[in-house]
Amino acid sequence: MRHFDLYVICVSVTVVKVILYYSCVSIKLAIKLKVGLFAIIIGGVSLTLNSIILLSVLGPEAVLRSNFPALTAVSYINIADFIERLDTFILVLMIILGFIKISIFFFCAIIGAADLFQMKPSPMFIYLVGGVIFISSIMIAPSYQVHINEGLKVVPYLLHLPLLIGIPILLLLTVYIKQKLKPAVS
């Protein structure tokens, strides 16, 4: 993983977690915090272990060069000349986990859009949001190479810097200015 990827993963997971917190209104806050903290710890430990294993098996150069280092690492598995070629297992696992991740992000997009427009998520609304996501994903990146190029060269400057650094700094400045003006008003 690149140096900025883990930060982006953590922020996107945090955004999903916040949206899921607000959608589960009936659950107590203490339970939400415990489950959320447990999920972040498990996610961080699994990402760390995955990175350590991939670096141990492939080395840092091969991990940086490979688009899918887990697929490359699993090609080295050979147990008694009987269990080998587990590439299909990893591909199926990547497809299933990708589907789960996309489903969670889609669910959060529906909840967030419904909350933003103050409406209930009806089937027509779900189809509309899904269609917008589908069409925009094809327009933004028609191939894997374009997707990687935009993800490494365009998105960090146009999306990550403003959303992950600019907006928090502006919010911090706003709170600081409000705190300074508050004693002067009273």
Tab-separated table of C-alpha atoms in Angstrom:
chain	number	residue	atom	x	y	z
A	1	MET	CA	0.000	0.000	0.000
A	2	ARG	CA	1.109	3.517	-0.632
A	3	HIS	CA	1.776	5.825	2.318
A	4	PHE	CA	-1.459	7.799	1.841
A	5	ASP	CA	-3.714	4.769	1.225
A	6	LEU	CA	-4.027	3.682	4.853
A	7	TYR	CA	-5.082	7.188	5.898
A	8	VAL	CA	-7.733	7.282	3.188
A	9	ILE	CA	-8.965	3.808	4.153
A	10	CYS	CA	-9.273	4.880	7.800
A	11	VAL	CA	-11.148	8.056	6.894
A	12	SER	CA	-13.562	6.262	4.555
A	13	VAL	CA	-14.217	3.633	7.229
A	14	THR	CA	-14.820	6.403	9.761
A	15	VAL	CA	-17.331	8.109	7.453
A	16	VAL	CA	-19.165	4.804	6.973
A	17	LYS	CA	-19.093	4.213	10.720
A	18	VAL	CA	-20.597	7.646	11.461
A	19	ILE	CA	-23.386	7.116	8.934
A	20	LEU	CA	-24.149	3.689	10.377
A	21	TYR	CA	-24.143	5.153	13.913
A	22	TYR	CA	-26.799	7.668	13.029
A	23	SER	CA	-28.886	5.089	11.190
A	24	CYS	CA	-28.990	2.835	14.279
A	25	VAL	CA	-30.825	5.274	16.525
A	26	SER	CA	-32.330	2.677	18.862
A	27	ILE	CA	-28.947	1.286	19.996
A	28	LYS	CA	-27.322	2.864	23.058
A	29	LEU	CA	-24.302	5.111	22.500
A	30	ALA	CA	-22.015	3.032	24.743
A	31	ILE	CA	-22.691	-0.094	22.678
A	32	LYS	CA	-22.100	1.837	19.455
A	33	LEU	CA	-18.768	3.116	20.758
A	34	LYS	CA	-17.629	-0.335	21.904
A	35	VAL	CA	-18.583	-1.984	18.617
A	36	GLY	CA	-17.041	0.853	16.590
A	37	LEU	CA	-13.788	0.790	18.548
A	38	PHE	CA	-13.641	-3.006	18.268
A	39	ALA	CA	-14.206	-2.791	14.501
A	40	ILE	CA	-11.464	-0.181	14.070
A	41	ILE	CA	-9.012	-2.252	16.141
A	42	ILE	CA	-9.806	-5.462	14.236
A	43	GLY	CA	-9.522	-3.625	10.908
A	44	GLY	CA	-6.204	-2.045	11.859
A	45	VAL	CA	-4.737	-5.310	13.130
A	46	SER	CA	-5.847	-7.222	10.029
A	47	LEU	CA	-4.412	-4.539	7.689
A	48	THR	CA	-1.145	-4.583	9.636
A	49	LEU	CA	-0.889	-8.381	9.594
A	50	ASN	CA	-1.733	-8.457	5.893
A	51	SER	CA	0.995	-5.909	5.133
A	52	ILE	CA	3.549	-7.783	7.268
A	53	ILE	CA	2.772	-11.103	5.585
A	54	LEU	CA	2.923	-9.640	2.082
A	55	LEU	CA	6.197	-7.836	2.819
A	56	SER	CA	7.663	-11.019	4.303
A	57	VAL	CA	6.682	-13.205	1.364
A	58	LEU	CA	7.272	-10.864	-1.568
A	59	GLY	CA	9.591	-8.133	-0.343
A	60	PRO	CA	8.968	-4.387	-0.531
A	61	GLU	CA	9.814	-3.960	-4.234
A	62	ALA	CA	7.419	-6.681	-5.399
A	63	VAL	CA	4.633	-5.366	-3.163
A	64	LEU	CA	5.007	-1.876	-4.639
A	65	ARG	CA	5.136	-3.155	-8.233
A	66	SER	CA	2.179	-5.538	-7.979
A	67	ASN	CA	-1.394	-4.348	-8.381
A	68	PHE	CA	-2.667	-7.333	-6.382
A	69	PRO	CA	0.135	-8.480	-4.062
A	70	ALA	CA	-2.052	-11.082	-2.298
A	71	LEU	CA	-2.645	-12.807	-5.625
A	72	THR	CA	1.093	-12.827	-6.299
A	73	ALA	CA	1.874	-14.125	-2.796
A	74	VAL	CA	-0.631	-16.968	-2.991
A	75	SER	CA	1.004	-18.242	-6.178
A	76	TYR	CA	3.990	-19.288	-4.007
A	77	ILE	CA	1.876	-21.740	-1.979
A	78	ASN	CA	2.823	-25.372	-2.604
A	79	ILE	CA	1.968	-27.965	0.042
A	80	ALA	CA	3.308	-31.485	-0.731
A	81	ASP	CA	2.885	-30.905	-4.467
A	82	PHE	CA	-0.833	-31.386	-3.890
A	83	ILE	CA	-2.278	-28.066	-2.697
A	84	GLU	CA	-1.207	-25.396	-5.135
A	85	ARG	CA	-2.734	-22.934	-7.590
A	86	LEU	CA	-4.987	-21.267	-5.042
A	87	ASP	CA	-5.314	-18.236	-7.319
A	88	THR	CA	-8.983	-18.959	-8.017
A	89	PHE	CA	-9.736	-19.085	-4.297
A	90	ILE	CA	-8.145	-15.654	-3.796
A	91	LEU	CA	-9.987	-14.227	-6.822
A	92	VAL	CA	-13.340	-15.501	-5.534
A	93	LEU	CA	-12.500	-14.129	-2.073
A	94	MET	CA	-11.576	-10.726	-3.548
A	95	ILE	CA	-14.829	-10.613	-5.536
A	96	ILE	CA	-16.957	-11.532	-2.513
A	97	LEU	CA	-15.204	-9.060	-0.207
A	98	GLY	CA	-15.375	-6.354	-2.882
A	99	PHE	CA	-19.108	-6.951	-3.224
A	100	ILE	CA	-19.566	-6.684	0.543
A	101	LYS	CA	-17.543	-3.444	0.649
A	102	ILE	CA	-19.484	-1.929	-2.258
A	103	SER	CA	-22.786	-2.975	-0.647
A	104	ILE	CA	-21.872	-1.281	2.639
A	105	PHE	CA	-20.790	1.916	0.874
A	106	PHE	CA	-23.966	1.853	-1.264
A	107	PHE	CA	-26.108	1.370	1.842
A	108	CYS	CA	-24.409	4.350	3.495
A	109	ALA	CA	-24.837	6.433	0.329
A	110	ILE	CA	-28.570	5.668	0.344
A	111	ILE	CA	-28.916	6.538	4.037
A	112	GLY	CA	-26.862	9.716	3.643
A	113	ALA	CA	-28.723	10.869	0.519
A	114	ALA	CA	-32.107	10.101	2.076
A	115	ASP	CA	-31.130	12.084	5.168
A	116	LEU	CA	-29.757	14.933	3.054
A	117	PHE	CA	-32.938	15.222	0.964
A	118	GLN	CA	-35.189	14.447	3.973
A	119	MET	CA	-37.019	11.549	2.381
A	120	LYS	CA	-37.491	7.857	3.024
A	121	PRO	CA	-35.379	5.501	0.904
A	122	SER	CA	-38.026	4.116	-1.463
A	123	PRO	CA	-37.154	1.556	-4.172
A	124	MET	CA	-37.284	4.276	-6.847
A	125	PHE	CA	-34.836	6.419	-4.845
A	126	ILE	CA	-32.507	3.433	-4.404
A	127	TYR	CA	-32.561	2.713	-8.152
A	128	LEU	CA	-31.915	6.386	-8.897
A	129	VAL	CA	-28.872	6.573	-6.602
A	130	GLY	CA	-27.594	3.236	-7.920
A	131	GLY	CA	-27.958	4.445	-11.511
A	132	VAL	CA	-26.108	7.672	-10.761
A	133	ILE	CA	-23.278	5.715	-9.110
A	134	PHE	CA	-23.122	3.224	-11.993
A	135	ILE	CA	-23.077	5.850	-14.761
A	136	SER	CA	-20.607	8.100	-12.959
A	137	SER	CA	-18.261	5.171	-12.283
A	138	ILE	CA	-18.178	4.304	-15.983
A	139	MET	CA	-17.651	7.943	-16.979
A	140	ILE	CA	-14.903	8.543	-14.430
A	141	ALA	CA	-12.827	5.424	-15.095
A	142	PRO	CA	-13.626	3.281	-18.133
A	143	SER	CA	-10.655	0.933	-17.520
A	144	TYR	CA	-8.479	-0.268	-14.664
A	145	GLN	CA	-5.450	1.715	-15.852
A	146	VAL	CA	-7.450	4.955	-15.960
A	147	HIS	CA	-8.856	4.156	-12.526
A	148	ILE	CA	-5.369	3.665	-11.031
A	149	ASN	CA	-4.013	6.758	-12.805
A	150	GLU	CA	-6.830	8.954	-11.495
A	151	GLY	CA	-6.610	7.379	-8.052
A	152	LEU	CA	-2.907	8.167	-7.734
A	153	LYS	CA	-2.597	11.472	-9.604
A	154	VAL	CA	-5.947	13.285	-9.600
A	155	VAL	CA	-7.931	12.181	-6.549
A	156	PRO	CA	-5.284	12.973	-3.876
A	157	TYR	CA	-5.157	16.641	-4.933
A	158	LEU	CA	-8.785	17.291	-5.885
A	159	LEU	CA	-10.541	15.147	-3.291
A	160	HIS	CA	-8.298	13.992	-0.448
A	161	LEU	CA	-6.546	17.278	0.309
A	162	PRO	CA	-9.743	19.342	0.505
A	163	LEU	CA	-11.838	16.724	2.311
A	164	LEU	CA	-9.239	15.251	4.647
A	165	ILE	CA	-7.097	18.298	5.381
A	166	GLY	CA	-8.824	21.477	4.163
A	167	ILE	CA	-12.276	21.017	5.683
A	168	PRO	CA	-10.985	19.881	9.112
A	169	ILE	CA	-8.656	22.902	9.249
A	170	LEU	CA	-11.525	25.231	8.280
A	171	LEU	CA	-13.755	23.667	10.940
A	172	LEU	CA	-10.989	24.026	13.520
A	173	LEU	CA	-10.510	27.688	12.588
A	174	THR	CA	-14.273	28.263	12.759
A	175	VAL	CA	-14.476	26.787	16.248
A	176	TYR	CA	-11.423	28.792	17.342
A	177	ILE	CA	-12.908	32.054	16.017
A	178	LYS	CA	-16.279	31.304	17.658
A	179	GLN	CA	-14.541	30.665	20.969
A	180	LYS	CA	-12.651	33.981	20.677
A	181	LEU	CA	-15.807	35.951	19.787
A	182	LYS	CA	-17.992	34.330	22.436
A	183	PRO	CA	-16.550	36.200	25.475
A	184	ALA	CA	-16.710	39.509	23.577
A	185	VAL	CA	-20.446	39.071	22.890
A	186	SER	CA	-21.412	38.250	26.505
